[in-house]
Coordinates of C-alpha atoms in Angstrom, one line a residue:
Chain A
M247 CA 103.8 83.1 138.5
H248 CA 103.1 84.5 141.9
P249 CA 99.7 86.3 141.7
L250 CA 101.1 89.5 143.3
R251 CA 103.2 89.8 140.5
L252 CA 100.4 90.1 137.9
Q253 CA 99.2 93.0 139.9
V254 CA 102.3 94.4 139.8
T255 CA 102.9 94.1 136.1
D256 CA 99.4 95.1 135.2
P257 CA 100.2 96.4 131.5
V258 CA 97.0 98.4 131.5
I259 CA 98.1 100.9 134.3
M260 CA 101.7 100.2 134.8
K261 CA 104.5 102.1 133.2
V262 CA 108.1 100.5 133.1
F263 CA 111.3 102.4 133.2
R264 CA 114.9 101.1 133.1
N265 CA 117.1 101.4 136.2
P266 CA 119.3 104.1 135.3
D267 CA 122.1 102.4 137.5
V268 CA 122.1 99.7 135.0
L269 CA 125.0 100.3 132.1
W270 CA 124.0 99.0 128.6
R271 CA 125.2 99.1 125.3
E272 CA 124.4 97.8 121.9
E273 CA 126.6 95.4 120.0
D274 CA 126.9 97.4 116.8
E275 CA 128.3 94.5 114.6
Q276 CA 125.9 91.7 116.0
K277 CA 123.1 93.9 115.6
A278 CA 123.7 94.5 112.1
Q279 CA 124.3 90.6 111.3
A280 CA 121.2 89.9 113.5
Y281 CA 119.0 92.3 111.2
E282 CA 120.7 91.1 108.1
E283 CA 120.0 87.4 108.9
L284 CA 116.3 88.5 110.2
A285 CA 115.8 89.7 106.5
K286 CA 116.5 86.4 105.3
G287 CA 114.2 84.8 107.3
E288 CA 116.9 83.3 109.8
D289 CA 116.4 82.4 113.4
V290 CA 118.0 85.1 115.2
E291 CA 117.1 84.2 118.8
E292 CA 120.7 83.2 119.7
I293 CA 122.6 86.5 118.5
G294 CA 123.1 89.0 121.3
T295 CA 122.9 92.6 120.1
S296 CA 122.9 94.2 123.5
V297 CA 124.4 93.8 126.9
L298 CA 123.7 94.9 130.4
F299 CA 125.4 94.8 133.6
S300 CA 124.7 96.2 137.1
D301 CA 126.3 95.0 140.3
G302 CA 128.0 92.0 138.8
V303 CA 124.6 90.7 137.3
M304 CA 125.3 90.7 133.3
L305 CA 122.8 90.1 130.7
S306 CA 123.2 89.6 126.8
L307 CA 120.0 90.0 125.0
N308 CA 118.7 89.3 121.4
I309 CA 116.9 91.6 119.1
I310 CA 113.5 91.2 120.7
G311 CA 115.0 91.6 124.3
T312 CA 116.9 94.8 123.1
E313 CA 113.8 96.4 121.7
I314 CA 111.9 95.8 124.8
W315 CA 114.8 97.1 126.9
K316 CA 115.2 100.2 124.8
Q317 CA 111.4 100.9 125.3
C318 CA 111.6 100.5 129.0
D319 CA 111.4 104.5 128.8
G320 CA 107.7 105.1 130.3
R321 CA 105.6 103.2 128.0
G322 CA 103.2 100.5 129.0
V323 CA 104.0 97.0 128.7
E324 CA 101.2 96.7 126.2
E325 CA 102.3 99.7 124.4
I326 CA 105.5 97.9 124.0
I327 CA 104.3 94.6 122.8
A328 CA 101.9 96.2 120.3
D329 CA 105.2 98.2 118.8
L330 CA 106.9 94.7 118.6
I331 CA 104.1 92.8 117.0
D332 CA 103.7 95.8 114.2
R333 CA 107.5 95.2 113.6
F334 CA 108.4 91.7 113.8
E335 CA 106.8 88.5 112.5
V336 CA 105.8 87.1 115.7
D337 CA 103.1 85.1 117.1
P338 CA 101.4 87.6 119.4
D339 CA 100.3 85.3 121.8
V340 CA 104.1 83.8 122.2
L341 CA 105.5 87.0 122.3
R342 CA 103.2 88.6 125.0
K343 CA 104.0 85.4 127.1
D344 CA 107.9 85.6 126.5
A345 CA 108.0 89.4 127.1
T346 CA 106.0 89.2 130.0
A347 CA 108.4 86.8 131.6
F348 CA 111.2 88.6 130.4
L349 CA 110.2 91.8 132.1
A350 CA 109.4 90.1 135.2
E351 CA 113.1 88.6 135.6
L352 CA 114.4 92.2 134.7
E353 CA 112.0 93.3 137.5
Q354 CA 113.4 90.7 139.8
K355 CA 117.3 91.5 139.0
G356 CA 116.2 95.4 139.8
F357 CA 116.9 96.2 136.1
I358 CA 113.5 98.1 135.6
R359 CA 110.8 99.2 137.8
Y360 CA 107.2 100.1 137.2
E361 CA 105.2 103.1 138.1
D362 CA 101.5 104.1 137.8
Chain B
M150 CA 115.6 86.8 125.0
K151 CA 118.9 86.2 126.8
T152 CA 121.9 84.9 124.7
N153 CA 125.8 84.4 125.3
N154 CA 128.0 86.3 122.9
F155 CA 131.3 87.8 122.6
L156 CA 131.5 91.6 123.2
K157 CA 132.9 94.2 120.9
A158 CA 134.5 95.8 123.4
P159 CA 135.5 95.7 127.4
L160 CA 132.8 96.5 129.7
T161 CA 135.2 97.7 132.1
I162 CA 138.7 99.0 132.4
N163 CA 140.7 98.7 135.4
W164 CA 143.1 101.4 135.4
A165 CA 146.4 101.6 137.4
V166 CA 146.7 105.4 137.0
T167 CA 149.7 105.3 139.4
N168 CA 152.2 102.7 141.2
R169 CA 153.2 104.6 144.0
C170 CA 151.6 103.9 147.1
N171 CA 151.5 105.1 150.8
F172 CA 151.1 101.2 151.9
K173 CA 153.6 98.5 152.1
C174 CA 151.1 95.5 151.8
R175 CA 152.7 92.1 151.9
H176 CA 150.7 90.6 148.9
C177 CA 151.0 93.6 146.4
Y178 CA 151.3 92.7 142.9
S179 CA 152.4 96.2 141.6
R180 CA 155.8 96.8 143.9
T181 CA 157.9 95.8 140.7
D182 CA 155.9 97.5 138.1
P183 CA 157.1 100.6 136.5
S184 CA 156.7 103.7 137.8
E185 CA 156.3 106.1 134.9
E186 CA 152.8 107.7 134.8
L187 CA 150.8 109.2 131.8
D188 CA 150.3 113.0 132.2
T189 CA 146.9 114.1 132.6
R190 CA 146.4 115.6 129.1
T191 CA 147.4 112.1 127.7
L192 CA 145.1 110.3 130.2
F193 CA 142.2 112.5 128.7
A194 CA 142.9 111.4 125.2
C195 CA 143.2 107.7 126.2
I196 CA 140.0 107.7 128.0
E197 CA 138.5 109.4 124.9
K198 CA 139.7 106.2 122.9
I199 CA 138.2 103.8 125.5
V200 CA 134.8 105.9 125.4
S201 CA 134.9 105.6 121.6
A202 CA 135.4 101.4 121.7
G203 CA 132.5 101.3 123.5
V204 CA 133.7 100.7 127.4
L205 CA 131.1 101.6 129.9
S206 CA 132.9 101.7 133.0
I207 CA 136.5 102.6 134.5
N208 CA 137.7 101.5 137.9
F209 CA 141.0 103.4 139.0
G210 CA 143.5 101.6 141.2
G211 CA 147.1 101.3 141.6
G212 CA 149.3 101.7 143.7
E213 CA 147.0 104.4 145.6
P214 CA 145.2 106.1 143.0
L215 CA 144.5 109.2 145.3
L216 CA 148.3 109.9 145.5
R217 CA 147.8 111.1 141.8
K218 CA 147.0 114.9 142.5
D219 CA 144.8 114.9 139.3
L220 CA 142.5 111.9 140.3
L221 CA 139.5 114.2 140.6
E222 CA 140.1 116.0 137.4
I223 CA 140.7 112.8 135.5
S224 CA 137.6 111.5 137.2
A225 CA 135.4 114.1 136.3
F226 CA 136.6 114.0 132.8
A227 CA 135.8 110.4 132.5
A228 CA 132.3 110.6 134.0
G229 CA 131.5 113.9 131.8
L230 CA 132.2 111.4 128.9
G231 CA 129.4 109.1 130.1
L232 CA 131.7 106.5 131.8
R233 CA 130.8 104.8 135.2
V234 CA 133.7 105.9 137.8
S235 CA 134.9 104.0 140.6
M236 CA 138.2 103.3 142.5
N237 CA 139.8 100.9 145.0
S238 CA 141.8 102.4 147.7
N239 CA 143.3 102.0 151.1
G240 CA 141.2 105.0 152.3
Y241 CA 143.9 106.3 154.1
L242 CA 143.5 109.9 152.4
I243 CA 139.9 109.9 152.4
D244 CA 138.5 112.2 154.6
R245 CA 135.1 114.1 154.7
E246 CA 136.4 116.8 152.2
R247 CA 137.9 114.4 149.9
A248 CA 134.7 112.5 150.1
L249 CA 132.8 115.2 149.0
G250 CA 135.3 115.9 146.5
L251 CA 135.1 112.3 145.1
K252 CA 131.4 112.5 144.8
A253 CA 131.5 116.0 142.9
A254 CA 134.3 114.2 140.7
G255 CA 131.8 111.6 139.5
F256 CA 132.5 108.6 141.7
S257 CA 129.6 106.6 142.1
K258 CA 131.5 103.7 143.9
V259 CA 134.7 103.4 146.0
G260 CA 136.2 100.0 147.3
I261 CA 138.0 100.3 150.3
S262 CA 140.5 97.4 151.1
L263 CA 140.2 95.7 154.4
D264 CA 141.7 92.5 155.2
S265 CA 140.4 91.7 158.9
H266 CA 137.9 92.9 161.4
V267 CA 140.7 93.2 163.7
A268 CA 142.4 96.7 163.4
D269 CA 146.0 95.2 164.2
V270 CA 145.7 92.3 161.9
H271 CA 144.9 94.3 159.2
D272 CA 147.4 97.0 160.1
N273 CA 150.1 94.2 160.1
F274 CA 149.4 92.8 156.6
R275 CA 149.1 96.3 155.2
G276 CA 152.2 97.7 156.9
I277 CA 150.8 101.0 158.4
S278 CA 150.0 101.4 161.9
G279 CA 146.1 103.0 162.0
S280 CA 145.3 102.0 158.6
H281 CA 142.2 100.3 159.8
E282 CA 141.0 103.2 161.8
K283 CA 141.3 105.2 158.6
A284 CA 139.8 102.7 156.2
V285 CA 136.8 102.4 158.4
A286 CA 136.4 106.3 158.9
A287 CA 136.8 106.5 155.1
L288 CA 133.5 104.1 154.8
A289 CA 131.7 106.5 157.0
Y290 CA 132.7 109.6 154.9
L291 CA 132.0 108.0 151.6
R292 CA 128.6 107.2 152.9
E293 CA 127.9 110.6 154.3
A294 CA 129.0 111.6 150.6
R295 CA 126.3 109.4 149.1
I296 CA 129.0 107.1 147.4
K297 CA 128.3 103.4 147.3
T298 CA 131.1 101.7 149.3
S299 CA 132.4 98.1 149.1
I300 CA 134.8 96.4 151.0
S301 CA 137.6 94.4 149.2
T302 CA 139.3 91.5 151.2
V303 CA 142.3 89.2 150.0
I304 CA 141.6 86.1 151.5
C305 CA 144.7 84.5 152.9
R306 CA 146.1 82.9 155.9
I307 CA 145.3 85.8 158.1
N308 CA 141.3 85.9 157.5
H309 CA 140.1 82.7 155.9
H310 CA 138.6 81.5 159.1
S311 CA 136.9 85.0 159.7
I312 CA 134.1 84.8 157.4
Q313 CA 131.1 85.4 159.4
E314 CA 133.1 88.4 161.3
V315 CA 134.0 90.3 158.1
I316 CA 130.5 89.8 157.0
A317 CA 129.0 91.4 160.3
F318 CA 132.0 94.1 160.1
A319 CA 130.7 94.8 156.6
V320 CA 127.1 94.8 157.5
G321 CA 127.8 96.9 160.7
H322 CA 129.5 99.7 158.3
G323 CA 126.6 99.8 155.8
V324 CA 128.9 98.8 152.9
H325 CA 127.0 97.9 149.6
Q326 CA 129.2 95.0 148.9
L327 CA 131.7 92.8 150.4
N328 CA 134.2 91.4 147.7
F329 CA 136.4 88.2 148.8
H330 CA 139.1 88.1 146.4
N331 CA 141.2 85.1 145.8
F332 CA 145.0 85.0 146.6
K333 CA 146.7 85.6 143.3
C334 CA 150.3 85.0 143.9
S335 CA 151.5 87.7 141.6
G336 CA 154.4 90.1 142.8
L337 CA 154.9 90.2 146.5
G338 CA 151.8 87.7 146.8
Y339 CA 154.4 85.3 144.8
S340 CA 157.1 86.2 147.2
N341 CA 155.0 85.5 150.1
K342 CA 152.8 82.9 149.0
D343 CA 154.5 80.2 151.1
E344 CA 153.4 82.6 154.2
L345 CA 150.1 83.6 153.2
D346 CA 148.5 81.5 150.5
L347 CA 146.2 78.5 151.5
S348 CA 146.2 74.9 150.7
A349 CA 143.9 73.5 147.9
Q350 CA 141.8 71.8 150.8
E351 CA 141.6 75.1 152.8
W352 CA 140.4 77.0 149.6
K353 CA 137.7 74.4 149.4
E354 CA 136.5 74.9 153.1
F355 CA 136.7 78.6 152.6
Y356 CA 134.6 78.5 149.4
I357 CA 131.8 76.2 150.9
N358 CA 131.4 78.4 153.9
A359 CA 131.5 81.7 151.9
M360 CA 128.9 80.5 149.6
E361 CA 126.5 79.3 152.4
A362 CA 127.2 82.7 154.1
K363 CA 126.4 84.5 150.8
Q364 CA 123.0 82.6 150.5
E365 CA 122.2 83.3 154.0
V366 CA 123.0 87.2 154.2
K367 CA 120.5 89.4 153.1
D368 CA 121.4 93.0 153.6
L369 CA 124.8 92.7 151.9
E370 CA 126.2 91.6 148.5
I371 CA 128.7 89.2 148.6
S372 CA 131.3 88.7 145.5
L373 CA 132.9 85.6 145.1
D374 CA 135.4 86.0 141.8
D375 CA 137.0 83.0 141.9
P376 CA 135.8 80.7 138.9
I377 CA 137.2 77.2 140.6
I378 CA 133.7 77.6 142.9
A379 CA 132.2 76.0 139.9
S380 CA 133.5 72.6 141.1
L381 CA 131.3 73.0 144.3
G382 CA 128.0 72.7 142.4
M383 CA 126.6 75.5 144.8
K384 CA 123.9 77.6 142.9
T385 CA 124.9 81.1 142.7
E386 CA 122.5 83.8 141.9
T387 CA 124.8 86.0 140.1
D388 CA 124.6 86.0 136.3
S389 CA 127.5 86.0 134.3
L390 CA 127.9 86.2 130.6
V391 CA 131.2 84.2 130.5
K392 CA 132.5 80.9 132.1
G393 CA 136.0 81.0 133.9
S394 CA 138.1 83.9 134.4
V395 CA 136.4 87.4 133.4
C396 CA 139.9 88.6 132.3
G397 CA 140.0 89.6 128.6
K398 CA 136.4 88.8 128.3
L399 CA 134.6 91.5 129.9
S400 CA 137.7 93.2 131.2
L401 CA 141.0 94.6 130.5
N402 CA 143.9 96.2 132.6
I403 CA 145.9 99.2 132.0
K404 CA 148.9 99.9 133.8
S405 CA 150.4 103.5 134.8
N406 CA 152.4 103.6 131.7
G407 CA 149.5 102.8 129.3
D408 CA 150.6 99.3 128.8
I409 CA 147.4 97.0 128.2
T410 CA 147.2 93.7 130.0
P411 CA 144.6 91.0 130.4
C412 CA 144.3 91.7 133.9
G413 CA 146.2 93.3 136.7
F414 CA 147.8 90.0 137.9
I415 CA 148.6 88.8 134.3
P416 CA 151.8 90.7 133.3
I417 CA 151.8 89.9 129.8
V418 CA 151.6 93.3 127.7
I419 CA 149.5 93.1 124.4
G420 CA 149.2 96.7 123.6
N421 CA 149.7 100.1 124.9
I422 CA 146.5 102.6 125.2
V423 CA 148.7 105.5 123.9
S424 CA 149.9 104.0 120.8
D425 CA 147.4 101.3 120.0
E426 CA 143.4 101.3 119.3
L427 CA 141.6 99.3 122.2
K428 CA 139.2 97.5 119.7
H429 CA 142.2 96.3 117.5
V430 CA 143.6 94.9 121.0
W431 CA 140.6 93.6 122.0
N432 CA 139.9 91.9 118.4
T433 CA 143.4 90.6 117.5
S434 CA 145.4 89.8 120.6
P435 CA 146.7 86.3 120.4
V436 CA 147.1 86.3 124.0
L437 CA 143.5 87.3 124.7
D438 CA 142.4 84.6 122.0
R439 CA 144.1 81.9 123.9
M440 CA 142.6 83.2 127.2
R441 CA 139.1 83.1 125.6
N442 CA 139.7 79.5 124.0
K443 CA 141.7 77.8 126.9
K444 CA 142.2 74.0 126.4
P445 CA 141.7 71.4 129.2
T446 CA 145.1 70.3 130.2
G447 CA 146.3 67.7 133.1
K448 CA 143.3 66.9 135.5
C449 CA 141.1 69.4 133.6
S450 CA 140.9 67.2 130.8
T451 CA 138.7 64.7 132.6
C452 CA 136.9 67.2 135.0
K453 CA 133.1 67.5 134.5
S454 CA 133.4 71.1 135.9
Y455 CA 135.8 72.3 133.3
E456 CA 133.1 73.7 130.9
D457 CA 132.1 76.2 133.9
C458 CA 135.2 76.9 135.4
L459 CA 137.8 76.6 132.4
G460 CA 140.8 75.5 134.4
G461 CA 140.0 78.3 137.1
C462 CA 141.8 81.5 137.7
S463 CA 144.4 82.2 134.5
A464 CA 146.4 84.6 136.6
R465 CA 147.1 82.1 139.0
A466 CA 147.9 79.4 136.9
L467 CA 150.3 81.7 134.9
A468 CA 151.9 82.7 138.2
L469 CA 152.5 79.1 139.5
T470 CA 153.0 77.1 136.3
G471 CA 154.3 79.4 133.8
D472 CA 151.4 79.1 131.6
F473 CA 147.7 80.4 132.2
N474 CA 146.3 77.3 130.3
N475 CA 147.1 75.0 133.1
P476 CA 144.9 73.7 135.6
D477 CA 144.7 76.3 138.6
P478 CA 147.1 75.3 141.5
H479 CA 144.2 76.3 144.0
C480 CA 141.8 73.5 142.4
W481 CA 141.0 71.1 144.8
V482 CA 139.6 68.6 142.7
H483 CA 141.6 65.5 142.1
E484 CA 142.6 63.9 138.9
S485 CA 140.1 60.8 137.9

């Protein structure tokens, strides 16, 4: 990762916001299916529970991606990650790495922005 | 954290709210369509239906949507329900006051049809003298009203060698997006295809040049909506949830009388928004099922690009071969 990006996404000082121009919705049936399978201990990584699109760019997100997206409402990145660690059985280090990369991609696409 | 899944409802509805038009375009797909229109109240009820189904955006077209006197009322209603509202227009009826009215009625984006940077070429293609000047003025009024603009250019014999000029024109007029639309061969586009359509090799040359331009231009988003580009193996920066045509996978079309079709260029009616539930049509239509699960035939059977292009544009295959499952006749890839 470019060193400047680390400054921009510094979770201690930066808050993350969804771009209001991005259209998005949760996919109710698939969300229910994902949570049902998650409860059984199944791998739900490939089940899309939400879809985002803006100016021709579209993304389908799984449970964790969706929960991160929904919490991009002014919270800090570390706060979002802490919440997910509480709610899902995930390795904190893996989640932190994946979430950081995911947020960097959302920022690059213009789907989120950071503010002090 | 990204996946690839089927959607519960279309993301976008393209809605031809009228088939009336003040232009005489030589490629028009809808001149032979029925002229009945849903009244305002019925449209409101239908818009409520699509919102409850989960649709996020609505794009008005036609015909010329501004010929409906209640268009702003319809738009304000749709925007009030949370839909992102946009429109494709020839721009002829958009002056400063109308642009401000569109903004107030919730339009976030308006696409203006412009087929050439040369006024006479555009006017001749659209059949109305002075239409280019009006379209250019409309872009300025919309920008003043703080509505995002795009230019929609139908690629055909009059403009396929003018990529750089059209791009420079779009940049010079401050538009947000330039859409290069492939030539669909529907309606008058079919009648006039021998005069207007390109050969498969010409399409290949156009797309190579357009893709290179897309990667070079920084101040303008260039959209190329043709799935056969996949066979070029050139990197695109646009993410899409689906392969092949987006029709019936991300979007649906509704005609002026409420009939639902997979897209505006595929005249197969799969329901009617007045009498049917959108989600039911979306989930159970055998036509949509076939479109979402196309099977390679002919040269597609051995083509290594098939999994990305899925046979190309379904509308064009249907128009020219009678079956949307057939290979797109514009495809330049030879049988192996």
